[in-house]
Structures are given as C-alpha cells and as structure tokens.
Amino acid sequence: MDARYPPIEPYDHGMLDVGDGNAVYWEVCGNPDGKPALVVHGGPGSGCGTGVRRFFDPARYRIVLFDQRGCGRSTPHASDPATDLRHNTTHHLVADMERLRDHLGVRRWLLHGGSWGSTLILAYAQRHPERVSEIVINAVTSTRRSEIDWLYRGVGRFFPQQWDRFLAGAPGTPRDGDVVAAYARLMADPDPAVRERATVDWCAWEDAVVSGEAAVTNPYSERPSAARTAMVKICSHYFAHGAWLEEGVLLRDAHRLAGIPGVLIHGRLDLSSPLDTAWQLHRAWPDSELIVVEHAGHFGTDETRGHVVRALDRFATVG
C-alpha cells in the first residue's frame, strides 16, 4: 500500500547563481508557512524528481527541492561536452545548499535524501549542524573509496559476466585497475561516440547491480539521453576523486551530528550499498534510529516508503 501523499506542484521556483558560471534550479512545494525541509537527490547527477514531494505532508511542510550542479534544470548541463566540472565537487554542493538556505530565508531545515544524497546530507550537516533540525535518510552511503570499489568491482562477484562487460568498456584497464577513473576519462573524450558508448556501458552495469529488485527495471538505461549522459559524467567525476572526502571522514565525524534526531532506513538486500555503512553510522550517531527493511534493496519498497513517510510525519511538528 502506497503511504505517500497525493501529487503536488511547486508554488515557487527559480535559478540561483552559485558562482563559477553555475546556476542551480530550485523549487518549493507545500505550505509557505510550514516546516522547512530540503530534498537532496542522489546520483550524483540524477536531478530532483517529482515523486519525492509526496513523502511530505503538504499542509505541514515547506518542501524545497533543487538540482545539483550540472544536472536536471541547473546550468550549464553536464551533457554538454563543453561543460567543465572543475567547479563541481562535494564542497561546492555543500556551499550551494547553504547559499540556497540563505536565499530562501530558512533558519533551520530538515534534510531528506538517499544514496548519494545521504552522503551530501552528512557532509552538509557536519559542516553546518546548527542549520539542521532533523535528518531522514534512506539507502545510506558515505561514499568512502571502499564503498566505491565495492559498487564498481566487489559486487561483480554476484554478476561476473556483466562486470567483465563493464571492464571491457574501458579498454586497457587491468582487472585490479581504476575502472571508475577510466570511465571518467572516456566521458571527457572529444569523440561523441566514445562518450555515448561509455554512458551505455556504465548504465548497463548499474542496472545489473539492482536487477534483483522487483520494483525496478533498467532504471538507469531508460533515462532520457541527456539525463543519462550528465549522470554518468558527474558520477564518474565524483567517484574517481573519492568525492573529495578523506576516507571515512563522515563516519569518523558523525559526533558532529549530536543533538540532531535522525532516522536511517535501509534495505537488508541492498547490494549496491550494503547495510554495514548504515550500521556504522548509527553506532557513531547516538541520536539516530536505524530501521532495516528485510526484503528491500537500494530503491526500496512500499514498506520502505512507508517508513520514510512516518518519520517525516513524526518530525513535522518538532525541531
């Protein structure tokens, strides 16, 4: 049973100049006088969707969504080969979130997101804990290099044929080489055919990893062409650099979240982001609650979505 609220449309939107030639798209839904909440999308480079608006009670929340640099409706778009990603890093995105908060006149806000969005939430909250009222995360990641290596190599033991194809898509890369960095180079190649082939191969691998989840079918390959290209270009750029984060820093510094209530919701069958990261974060963050959804994977199930809605409902009147 779908526990989400009915679909809603934004009552306000705009483009925010964040510097370095970038403009970030933002929109606001729900109650203008409601509790502020920021949705932080995944990817990196996926762009904000419309379905996540439905997790929030529109009568009680002022729901802010934005497209991170280079994707969605933000400009310049990473699908354009002329778009330079030098000024597109985790630290730039954290600064963009803070600039958006100030632009919208928000003092403190709840943060919600999953997958890559959870990494960005943790990075922002540890930098600006005084600006965060609560956190609700599903599909917990911290983008350690060990997590990246698992997603693009280790989990290949479950999908050996598909991983061999993924590796073959980056010719000359040894089996123990940096396949993610190789794809980042391919996505910067001047030949559009090379970039398109790399995009197709990357998305085929991502689809394989989540292929056991009944709720999804080719969620990466079936995206519109420009959105796919931007996501792969941004993903490979971020992951080739370890998201510009010291290894394990978001778990090590979880003590900075003290006093911020959090709910972590994670599927036990999540192959792309194994449960141990959520468990380690929960142990390091005393104000967090961990909910393990037994039969869910990375994209979640109706049960997962129900837990998200209930957590957001619980926080709607506090903080």
CSV table of C-alpha atoms in Angstrom, one decimal:
chain,number,residue,atom,x,y,z
A,1,MET,CA,0.0,0.0,0.0
A,2,ASP,CA,1.3,3.4,-1.0
A,3,ALA,CA,1.6,5.6,2.1
A,4,ARG,CA,2.6,8.7,0.2
A,5,TYR,CA,0.6,11.9,-0.1
A,6,PRO,CA,-1.2,13.0,-3.3
A,7,PRO,CA,0.9,14.6,-6.1
A,8,ILE,CA,1.6,18.4,-5.7
A,9,GLU,CA,3.1,21.1,-7.8
A,10,PRO,CA,5.6,23.8,-6.8
A,11,TYR,CA,4.2,27.2,-5.9
A,12,ASP,CA,7.6,28.9,-6.5
A,13,HIS,CA,10.8,28.2,-8.4
A,14,GLY,CA,13.9,29.9,-9.7
A,15,MET,CA,17.5,29.8,-10.7
A,16,LEU,CA,20.2,30.6,-8.1
A,17,ASP,CA,23.6,31.9,-9.2
A,18,VAL,CA,26.1,30.0,-7.2
A,19,GLY,CA,29.2,31.3,-8.9
A,20,ASP,CA,31.7,29.7,-11.2
A,21,GLY,CA,29.3,30.2,-14.1
A,22,ASN,CA,26.7,27.8,-12.5
A,23,ALA,CA,23.0,28.4,-11.8
A,24,VAL,CA,21.1,25.9,-9.6
A,25,TYR,CA,17.4,25.3,-10.2
A,26,TRP,CA,15.2,25.2,-7.1
A,27,GLU,CA,11.5,24.8,-6.4
A,28,VAL,CA,9.3,25.0,-3.3
A,29,CYS,CA,6.1,23.0,-2.7
A,30,GLY,CA,3.6,22.6,0.2
A,31,ASN,CA,2.8,25.2,2.8
A,32,PRO,CA,4.7,28.5,2.6
A,33,ASP,CA,4.5,28.8,6.4
A,34,GLY,CA,5.3,25.1,7.0
A,35,LYS,CA,8.3,23.5,8.5
A,36,PRO,CA,11.3,23.9,6.0
A,37,ALA,CA,12.6,20.7,4.5
A,38,LEU,CA,15.3,20.2,1.9
A,39,VAL,CA,15.3,17.2,-0.5
A,40,VAL,CA,18.8,16.2,-1.5
A,41,HIS,CA,18.8,13.9,-4.6
A,42,GLY,CA,21.0,11.1,-5.5
A,43,GLY,CA,23.4,10.2,-8.3
A,44,PRO,CA,25.4,12.3,-8.1
A,45,GLY,CA,23.8,13.9,-11.1
A,46,SER,CA,20.4,12.4,-11.1
A,47,GLY,CA,18.4,15.6,-10.6
A,48,CYS,CA,15.4,16.0,-8.4
A,49,GLY,CA,12.2,14.1,-9.2
A,50,THR,CA,8.6,14.8,-8.6
A,51,GLY,CA,7.7,11.7,-6.6
A,52,VAL,CA,9.7,12.6,-3.5
A,53,ARG,CA,7.5,15.6,-2.9
A,54,ARG,CA,4.8,13.0,-1.9
A,55,PHE,CA,6.7,11.9,1.2
A,56,PHE,CA,5.8,15.2,2.9
A,57,ASP,CA,2.5,16.3,4.3
A,58,PRO,CA,1.9,19.4,2.1
A,59,ALA,CA,-0.1,21.1,4.9
A,60,ARG,CA,2.7,21.0,7.4
A,61,TYR,CA,5.9,21.2,5.3
A,62,ARG,CA,7.6,23.8,3.1
A,63,ILE,CA,9.3,21.4,0.8
A,64,VAL,CA,12.4,22.6,-1.1
A,65,LEU,CA,14.0,20.7,-3.9
A,66,PHE,CA,17.0,21.6,-6.1
A,67,ASP,CA,19.0,20.2,-8.9
A,68,GLN,CA,22.7,19.9,-8.0
A,69,ARG,CA,25.3,21.5,-10.3
A,70,GLY,CA,25.3,20.2,-13.9
A,71,CYS,CA,22.1,18.1,-13.9
A,72,GLY,CA,18.3,18.5,-14.1
A,73,ARG,CA,17.4,22.0,-14.9
A,74,SER,CA,20.6,23.5,-13.5
A,75,THR,CA,23.0,25.1,-15.9
A,76,PRO,CA,25.4,24.5,-17.6
A,77,HIS,CA,24.3,20.9,-18.1
A,78,ALA,CA,26.9,18.2,-17.9
A,79,SER,CA,25.6,16.5,-21.0
A,80,ASP,CA,27.2,19.4,-23.0
A,81,PRO,CA,30.8,18.3,-23.7
A,82,ALA,CA,31.8,21.9,-23.2
A,83,THR,CA,30.7,21.9,-19.6
A,84,ASP,CA,33.7,22.0,-17.2
A,85,LEU,CA,33.3,20.0,-14.0
A,86,ARG,CA,36.3,21.5,-12.2
A,87,HIS,CA,33.9,23.6,-10.0
A,88,ASN,CA,31.6,20.7,-9.4
A,89,THR,CA,32.7,18.9,-6.1
A,90,THR,CA,31.1,17.9,-2.8
A,91,HIS,CA,32.4,21.1,-1.2
A,92,HIS,CA,30.8,23.2,-3.9
A,93,LEU,CA,27.5,21.4,-3.4
A,94,VAL,CA,27.6,21.9,0.3
A,95,ALA,CA,28.2,25.7,-0.3
A,96,ASP,CA,25.3,25.7,-2.8
A,97,MET,CA,22.9,24.2,-0.2
A,98,GLU,CA,23.9,26.9,2.3
A,99,ARG,CA,23.5,29.6,-0.3
A,100,LEU,CA,20.1,28.3,-1.1
A,101,ARG,CA,19.1,28.2,2.5
A,102,ASP,CA,20.1,31.9,2.9
A,103,HIS,CA,18.4,32.8,-0.4
A,104,LEU,CA,15.1,31.3,0.8
A,105,GLY,CA,15.3,32.8,4.3
A,106,VAL,CA,15.4,29.5,6.1
A,107,ARG,CA,16.9,29.4,9.6
A,108,ARG,CA,17.0,25.6,10.0
A,109,TRP,CA,15.7,22.8,7.9
A,110,LEU,CA,15.1,19.1,7.9
A,111,LEU,CA,17.2,17.2,5.4
A,112,HIS,CA,15.9,14.2,3.4
A,113,GLY,CA,17.5,12.1,0.7
A,114,GLY,CA,19.1,8.8,-0.1
A,115,SER,CA,22.0,7.1,-1.8
A,116,TRP,CA,24.5,9.8,-2.9
A,117,GLY,CA,22.0,12.3,-1.3
A,118,SER,CA,22.8,10.8,2.1
A,119,THR,CA,26.5,11.4,1.6
A,120,LEU,CA,25.8,15.1,0.7
A,121,ILE,CA,23.4,15.4,3.6
A,122,LEU,CA,26.0,14.1,6.1
A,123,ALA,CA,28.7,16.4,4.6
A,124,TYR,CA,26.4,19.4,4.9
A,125,ALA,CA,25.1,18.6,8.4
A,126,GLN,CA,28.6,18.0,9.8
A,127,ARG,CA,29.7,21.4,8.3
A,128,HIS,CA,26.6,23.3,9.4
A,129,PRO,CA,24.9,21.3,12.3
A,130,GLU,CA,23.3,24.5,13.6
A,131,ARG,CA,21.3,24.7,10.4
A,132,VAL,CA,19.8,21.2,10.6
A,133,SER,CA,16.7,20.3,12.6
A,134,GLU,CA,16.4,16.6,11.7
A,135,ILE,CA,17.6,14.1,9.1
A,136,VAL,CA,15.7,11.3,7.4
A,137,ILE,CA,17.9,9.1,5.1
A,138,ASN,CA,17.1,6.0,3.1
A,139,ALA,CA,19.8,3.9,1.3
A,140,VAL,CA,22.6,5.2,3.5
A,141,THR,CA,26.0,5.8,1.8
A,142,SER,CA,29.1,7.7,2.9
A,143,THR,CA,31.0,7.4,-0.5
A,144,ARG,CA,34.2,6.0,1.0
A,145,ARG,CA,36.6,4.7,-1.5
A,146,SER,CA,35.9,1.3,-0.2
A,147,GLU,CA,32.2,1.7,-1.0
A,148,ILE,CA,33.0,2.9,-4.5
A,149,ASP,CA,35.3,-0.1,-5.0
A,150,TRP,CA,32.6,-2.4,-3.8
A,151,LEU,CA,30.0,-0.9,-6.2
A,152,TYR,CA,32.2,-0.9,-9.3
A,153,ARG,CA,34.3,-4.0,-8.6
A,154,GLY,CA,33.5,-6.0,-5.5
A,155,VAL,CA,29.8,-6.7,-6.2
A,156,GLY,CA,30.9,-8.1,-9.5
A,157,ARG,CA,31.3,-11.4,-7.8
A,158,PHE,CA,27.5,-11.6,-8.0
A,159,PHE,CA,27.4,-10.5,-11.6
A,160,PRO,CA,30.7,-11.7,-13.1
A,161,GLN,CA,29.6,-11.7,-16.8
A,162,GLN,CA,28.1,-8.2,-16.5
A,163,TRP,CA,31.2,-6.9,-14.7
A,164,ASP,CA,33.5,-8.3,-17.4
A,165,ARG,CA,31.5,-6.4,-19.9
A,166,PHE,CA,31.8,-3.2,-17.8
A,167,LEU,CA,35.5,-3.6,-17.5
A,168,ALA,CA,35.8,-4.3,-21.3
A,169,GLY,CA,34.1,-1.0,-21.8
A,170,ALA,CA,37.2,0.7,-20.6
A,171,PRO,CA,39.8,-0.9,-22.9
A,172,GLY,CA,43.3,-1.4,-21.4
A,173,THR,CA,42.1,-1.2,-17.7
A,174,PRO,CA,43.5,-4.1,-15.7
A,175,ARG,CA,41.2,-6.1,-13.5
A,176,ASP,CA,42.7,-4.5,-10.5
A,177,GLY,CA,42.9,-1.1,-12.1
A,178,ASP,CA,40.8,2.1,-11.5
A,179,VAL,CA,37.8,1.4,-13.8
A,180,VAL,CA,35.9,4.4,-12.5
A,181,ALA,CA,38.7,6.8,-13.4
A,182,ALA,CA,38.9,5.1,-16.8
A,183,TYR,CA,35.2,5.8,-17.4
A,184,ALA,CA,35.7,9.4,-16.3
A,185,ARG,CA,38.4,9.8,-19.0
A,186,LEU,CA,36.0,8.2,-21.5
A,187,MET,CA,33.3,10.7,-20.6
A,188,ALA,CA,35.7,13.5,-21.3
A,189,ASP,CA,36.7,12.1,-24.7
A,190,PRO,CA,36.2,14.6,-27.6
A,191,ASP,CA,34.5,11.8,-29.7
A,192,PRO,CA,30.8,11.7,-29.0
A,193,ALA,CA,30.6,8.0,-30.0
A,194,VAL,CA,33.1,7.2,-27.3
A,195,ARG,CA,31.1,9.2,-24.7
A,196,GLU,CA,27.8,7.5,-25.7
A,197,ARG,CA,29.3,4.0,-25.6
A,198,ALA,CA,30.7,4.7,-22.1
A,199,THR,CA,27.3,6.0,-21.0
A,200,VAL,CA,25.6,2.9,-22.2
A,201,ASP,CA,28.1,0.6,-20.6
A,202,TRP,CA,28.0,2.4,-17.3
A,203,CYS,CA,24.2,2.4,-17.1
A,204,ALA,CA,24.1,-1.3,-18.1
A,205,TRP,CA,26.3,-2.1,-15.1
A,206,GLU,CA,24.3,0.0,-12.7
A,207,ASP,CA,21.1,-1.7,-14.0
A,208,ALA,CA,22.7,-5.2,-13.4
A,209,VAL,CA,23.5,-4.4,-9.8
A,210,VAL,CA,19.9,-3.6,-9.0
A,211,SER,CA,18.4,-6.2,-11.3
A,212,GLY,CA,17.3,-8.4,-8.4
A,213,GLU,CA,15.0,-5.7,-7.1
A,214,ALA,CA,11.5,-6.4,-8.3
A,215,ALA,CA,10.3,-2.8,-8.2
A,216,VAL,CA,12.8,-1.5,-10.8
A,217,THR,CA,13.6,-2.4,-14.4
A,218,ASN,CA,16.6,-0.8,-16.1
A,219,PRO,CA,16.3,2.4,-14.0
A,220,TYR,CA,19.5,3.9,-15.4
A,221,SER,CA,19.5,2.9,-19.0
A,222,GLU,CA,15.9,4.1,-19.6
A,223,ARG,CA,16.5,7.7,-18.6
A,224,PRO,CA,16.4,10.4,-21.3
A,225,SER,CA,19.6,10.6,-23.2
A,226,ALA,CA,20.8,14.0,-21.8
A,227,ALA,CA,20.0,13.0,-18.3
A,228,ARG,CA,21.9,9.7,-18.6
A,229,THR,CA,25.0,11.4,-20.1
A,230,ALA,CA,25.0,14.0,-17.3
A,231,MET,CA,24.6,11.4,-14.6
A,232,VAL,CA,27.4,9.2,-15.9
A,233,LYS,CA,29.8,12.1,-16.4
A,234,ILE,CA,29.1,13.5,-13.0
A,235,CYS,CA,29.1,10.1,-11.2
A,236,SER,CA,32.4,9.1,-12.7
A,237,HIS,CA,33.9,12.5,-12.0
A,238,TYR,CA,32.9,12.3,-8.3
A,239,PHE,CA,33.7,8.7,-7.7
A,240,ALA,CA,37.1,8.9,-9.5
A,241,HIS,CA,38.0,11.6,-6.8
A,242,GLY,CA,36.5,9.8,-3.8
A,243,ALA,CA,34.0,12.7,-3.7
A,244,TRP,CA,36.9,14.8,-2.4
A,245,LEU,CA,36.4,13.4,1.1
A,246,GLU,CA,39.0,12.0,3.4
A,247,GLU,CA,38.4,8.2,3.6
A,248,GLY,CA,35.9,7.5,6.4
A,249,VAL,CA,35.5,11.1,7.4
A,250,LEU,CA,31.7,11.2,7.5
A,251,LEU,CA,31.6,8.2,9.9
A,252,ARG,CA,34.6,9.5,11.9
A,253,ASP,CA,33.0,12.9,12.4
A,254,ALA,CA,29.4,11.7,13.0
A,255,HIS,CA,29.8,13.0,16.5
A,256,ARG,CA,29.2,16.5,15.0
A,257,LEU,CA,25.6,15.4,14.5
A,258,ALA,CA,25.0,15.1,18.2
A,259,GLY,CA,21.6,16.6,19.1
A,260,ILE,CA,20.2,16.2,15.6
A,261,PRO,CA,17.5,13.5,15.6
A,262,GLY,CA,17.8,11.1,12.6
A,263,VAL,CA,16.1,8.2,11.1
A,264,LEU,CA,18.1,5.8,8.8
A,265,ILE,CA,16.1,3.4,6.6
A,266,HIS,CA,18.0,0.7,4.8
A,267,GLY,CA,17.1,-2.4,2.8
A,268,ARG,CA,18.9,-5.6,4.0
A,269,LEU,CA,19.1,-6.7,0.4
A,270,ASP,CA,20.8,-3.5,-0.9
A,271,LEU,CA,23.7,-4.9,-3.0
A,272,SER,CA,24.9,-1.5,-4.2
A,273,SER,CA,25.1,-0.1,-0.7
A,274,PRO,CA,25.5,-2.9,1.9
A,275,LEU,CA,23.9,-2.4,5.3
A,276,ASP,CA,27.2,-2.2,7.2
A,277,THR,CA,27.6,1.5,6.3
A,278,ALA,CA,24.2,2.4,7.8
A,279,TRP,CA,25.0,0.3,10.9
A,280,GLN,CA,28.4,2.0,11.4
A,281,LEU,CA,26.8,5.5,11.0
A,282,HIS,CA,24.0,4.5,13.5
A,283,ARG,CA,26.6,3.4,16.1
A,284,ALA,CA,28.6,6.6,15.7
A,285,TRP,CA,25.5,8.9,15.9
A,286,PRO,CA,23.6,8.3,19.2
A,287,ASP,CA,20.6,10.4,18.1
A,288,SER,CA,19.9,8.2,15.2
A,289,GLU,CA,17.4,5.4,14.8
A,290,LEU,CA,18.1,2.6,12.3
A,291,ILE,CA,15.2,0.8,10.5
A,292,VAL,CA,16.2,-2.3,8.5
A,293,VAL,CA,13.7,-3.3,5.8
A,294,GLU,CA,14.1,-7.0,5.5
A,295,HIS,CA,13.1,-7.6,1.8
A,296,ALA,CA,14.1,-4.3,0.3
A,297,GLY,CA,17.0,-3.3,-1.9
A,298,HIS,CA,18.5,0.1,-2.9
A,299,PHE,CA,15.4,1.5,-4.5
A,300,GLY,CA,13.2,0.3,-1.6
A,301,THR,CA,9.6,-1.0,-1.5
A,302,ASP,CA,6.2,0.3,-0.3
A,303,GLU,CA,7.4,-0.7,3.2
A,304,THR,CA,10.5,1.5,2.8
A,305,ARG,CA,8.4,4.4,1.6
A,306,GLY,CA,6.0,3.9,4.5
A,307,HIS,CA,8.9,4.2,7.0
A,308,VAL,CA,10.1,7.5,5.3
A,309,VAL,CA,6.6,9.0,5.4
A,310,ARG,CA,6.1,8.1,9.0
A,311,ALA,CA,9.5,9.5,10.0
A,312,LEU,CA,8.7,12.8,8.2
A,313,ASP,CA,5.2,12.9,9.8
A,314,ARG,CA,6.8,12.4,13.2
A,315,PHE,CA,9.2,15.3,12.7
A,316,ALA,CA,6.6,17.7,11.1
A,317,THR,CA,5.8,19.3,14.4
A,318,VAL,CA,9.1,19.4,16.1
A,319,GLY,CA,12.5,21.0,15.6
